[in-house]
Amino acid sequence: MTRHGQQRPLTTQLTLTVLALALFGLLTVGAFGVYSVVQTDRVSLARQRLFVEDGIKDQFATLRREQETVAVWDDAILFARAGDQAWMSDNLGLWLSTYYGHDRVFVLDPKDRPIHVVRDGETLPPAALGDEDRLILPLVAEVRSRLARSADADAANDPDDLVVEDLVMLDSRPAIVSVAPLVPSSQRLTQEPGTEYLHVSMQYVDDTLVGHIARQYQLSGARYVPAGEAAPGLALVPLADAAGATLGYVGWQPERPGMALARQAAPAVALALALGIGMLFFLLRRLRRASSQLQRSQDQAQYLAFHDTLTGLPNRALFEDRLKRALVAAGRERGKIALLYLDLDRFKHVNDTLGHPAGDELVRQAAARLERAVRAVDTVARLGGDEFAVILVGVRDARNAEDICEELLQQFGLPFRLLDDQVFISASIGVAIAPDSAADSEDLLRKADIALYEAKRNGRGRYQVFAGDMDDIVLRKRLIESDLRAALIEGEQISLDYQPVFGADGRSVVGAEALIRWNHPVHGELPPAHFISIAEERGMIGLLGDHVLAMAARFGAESRLPWIAVNVSPLQLRDEGFAANLFAILAEAGLEPARLQIEITENVLLENNAATRSVLAELRDRGVRIALDDFGTGYSSINYLRRHAIDKLKIDRSFVRMLDGDERAAAIVKALIELGRAVRVKVTAEGVETAEQRDRLVAMGCDELQGFLLSPPLDAATMLSWAAPGAAARTPPAASAS
C-alpha cells in the first residue's frame, strides 16, 4: 500500500511534465508556423518575381532568335536588294507574323526607308514610317553606328553584337522591338559598309504575351497593367525601357502557399488538438511501443519507393525530384549544376555471354564505383538497365564537370571481376550544364541524352558535353529525314552518277560504280555520307537502298556495260529478306544478277552476323558479285577472305594517293595486290589521279583502275551515250585525254 502511494505522485508529476512539454511544444510549433507562413509567402513572391523577370528576358531572347532565322541569310539580302515583295512577304514578313506571331515587321533600305511592311498579319504597301513607328529610329541609328564601328574594326564580328533591342510604346502599349542587319550566311556574298538592309520585328507586351509567361510559370490572374493604373492585390514587375522609364507592368495574383496552407490546415489542426488532448494519456503508453515499429515500416516503404533494389541507388523517381530541387537551388543561388548521363558500352554482350547474374553484378560494381568517385552532396541514380545519372551540384564550369568525367572514365577503365573472370567495360557519358544548357529538368535530361548519343557515335568510352548546335543538328537531321522521304516519293531529286572502272590498259571499260546524288531544292547538292548516315539512323536505309538498286538496275539493263556496282549498307544485309527483294528488283528491271556487283565494307565481315552470312551466300549462289570496298583501312583480316566468299578487293584511295614518292605506301599496295592474287580475287584501285599512280599500279599487277585520271563520275545520260547497246565502243572524254 505504501509502495503504491509513493508511485502516484511520480505518475502525476510525469503526467504534468509531459503536459507542460506538450503545451510548450504546441506554442513553439504555433510560433514557428506563423513565422514559416510569412517567410514562405515572402520567398514564394520573390521567386514569382524572378520567374516573371526571366519570362520577359526569354521573350526578348525568343524574338531575337526568331528574327535571326531570316536575318542571317544570303537570300534575304539578295531579294531585299531586288525589292522582291512576294519573296520578302513569304520569308521575312508574313512568315514571322503568322508562324511566330510578330505584330509588326519592317525591312529598311540603307537609307532607313521601309521597303517591306507587315502589320498585324497584313502586308501593306511600303511607305514612310508613321509617328509611332519613328520611335524605332534611335534603335536603327544605334545599329547603323555598330555597323560602322564593325567595319572600322576590320575584323569578324558576331551578328548578335549588331542587334539592338528595347521596349517602346506603340498604340499605347509597350512592345518589344528588335532591329537587326541582314547579314550574309556565307562568304559568297559581301556587303559594302553603309549598304546594309535592316530587319525590324515588334511584338506587343499584351495579355497574350503575359498569358504565355503565366502559363510557363503557373501564375494566376496575370495580365498587363498600364502605367498609372491601380492594381490592388496584384504583384507587379515593371516593364522598363533602356533609359529606365516604366512603360507598364506585368501583374498577377501572387501565390501565397504559406497562408493557403494555414487556412486549409486550421480546421484540421483545431480538431487534432482537441482529439490529441483527449487521447494524449491513452497514447502515452502505446506510442513508444508502436512508433518505433511504425517508423521502421515507413522507412522501409520509403526506401523501396525511391531506391533501386539491385544497387541501392536512388531510382528515377527520386532522381527526378532531386534534379528539380537542385535546379531550383541553383537558380536561387545563381549557381550551376552538371547532369551526367552514363551508359555502359556493350552491356548486352556481357548479358548474352556471361548471363544475367553477371550483368546484375556488373551493374552493382559500376554503381559502387560511381558512388566512390563523386562527393557526398552529389547524387548518383540508376535510371534503368545499364543507364546511370549523376547530379553534380556547385560546379564552377564545364571544365570542372569534364574533370569528374575523366576520373569516372579512369575508374571504368579498370577491370571488373565477374564470375572469377576479368571483364573490361567502358562507359560513355553525356554532360549537360544548367543553367547554361537548360533550366528545366526534362530539357536538361534530354540534352544530356543527346550528348550521350554523340559520345557513343564518336567512338564510345568517352564523354561529350552538350553544345548548343547539337539541338540544331538533331533538328536538321529530322528535316533531312522528312525531305529525304519526300524526295524518295517524288523520285526526281535523287539521281545516280556512274564512274567507269577500267581494265589494266586504262582504256577498256569493264564496268561502272553507281554513286548516289541528291540535289536538294533548298540546300543544293548534299554529301552522300551525310544523308546516308541519317537514313541509317532513322531506319530509312532499306527504302533508300531499294530506290538506288532499282535505278541502277534499270540503267544497267539499258547499257552495254558488263556490270554495275552498287554500295550496300551493313544494315541492309542484316535483313534476311534483302536477297529476295534484290532479285525481285533485278527481275523487274530485266538485269541479270551476274551483271550486278554489291560493294560492302570490312565492318560487314567483322560483325560475322548469321543473317549477313546467309544473305551474302544467297547473292553469290545466284551470280551477284561481292566486292570488299575500302580494303586496307580496317582490320583487313585474311580470315575474312577465307571465311567469306569475296569476288573482288578494292584498295582504298588513301593508299593510292600515297604512291607518289612514298615507298612504304607502295609496298603496302603491292602486298594488298599480291594478297588478292593469293586468294584468287580481282583487285581494283580507287582514286587513281596521276599517270604515275596508274603506271605503278599496272606494274604491280592491279586488275582494274578507277579515278579522275581515267574518268570522273558521269551522269546517266552521258554514260548511256557511249554505253548503250549498239553504241560505238569508246572511252569517256577524260579517259582518252589521259
XYZ file of C-alpha atoms in Angstrom, residues 65 126 152 215 224 251-253 257-258 268 274 313 346 417 434 457 474 476 479 487 564 577 685 711 713 735:
27
model
C 16.259 34.077 -82.077
C 5.848 50.416 -98.344
C 36.241 50.217 -88.963
C 1.309 29.515 -68.256
C -0.701 43.611 -68.500
C 0.708 41.970 -62.723
C -0.560 38.713 -61.254
C -2.317 37.323 -58.249
C 1.403 28.942 -50.275
C 2.054 29.576 -46.585
C -7.791 20.028 -39.057
C -8.982 18.541 -29.304
C 20.918 3.893 -55.540
C 28.284 -3.242 -74.883
C 35.648 -9.142 -61.557
C 22.462 24.127 -66.075
C 28.517 7.912 -82.103
C 19.043 16.928 -84.233
C 18.499 19.346 -89.122
C 14.361 17.956 -91.519
C 12.376 13.032 -102.320
C 27.093 -2.139 -112.445
C 14.625 -10.687 -96.890
C 42.457 0.502 -107.193
C 37.139 9.437 -115.926
C 31.635 10.269 -112.421
C 39.873 8.687 -120.228
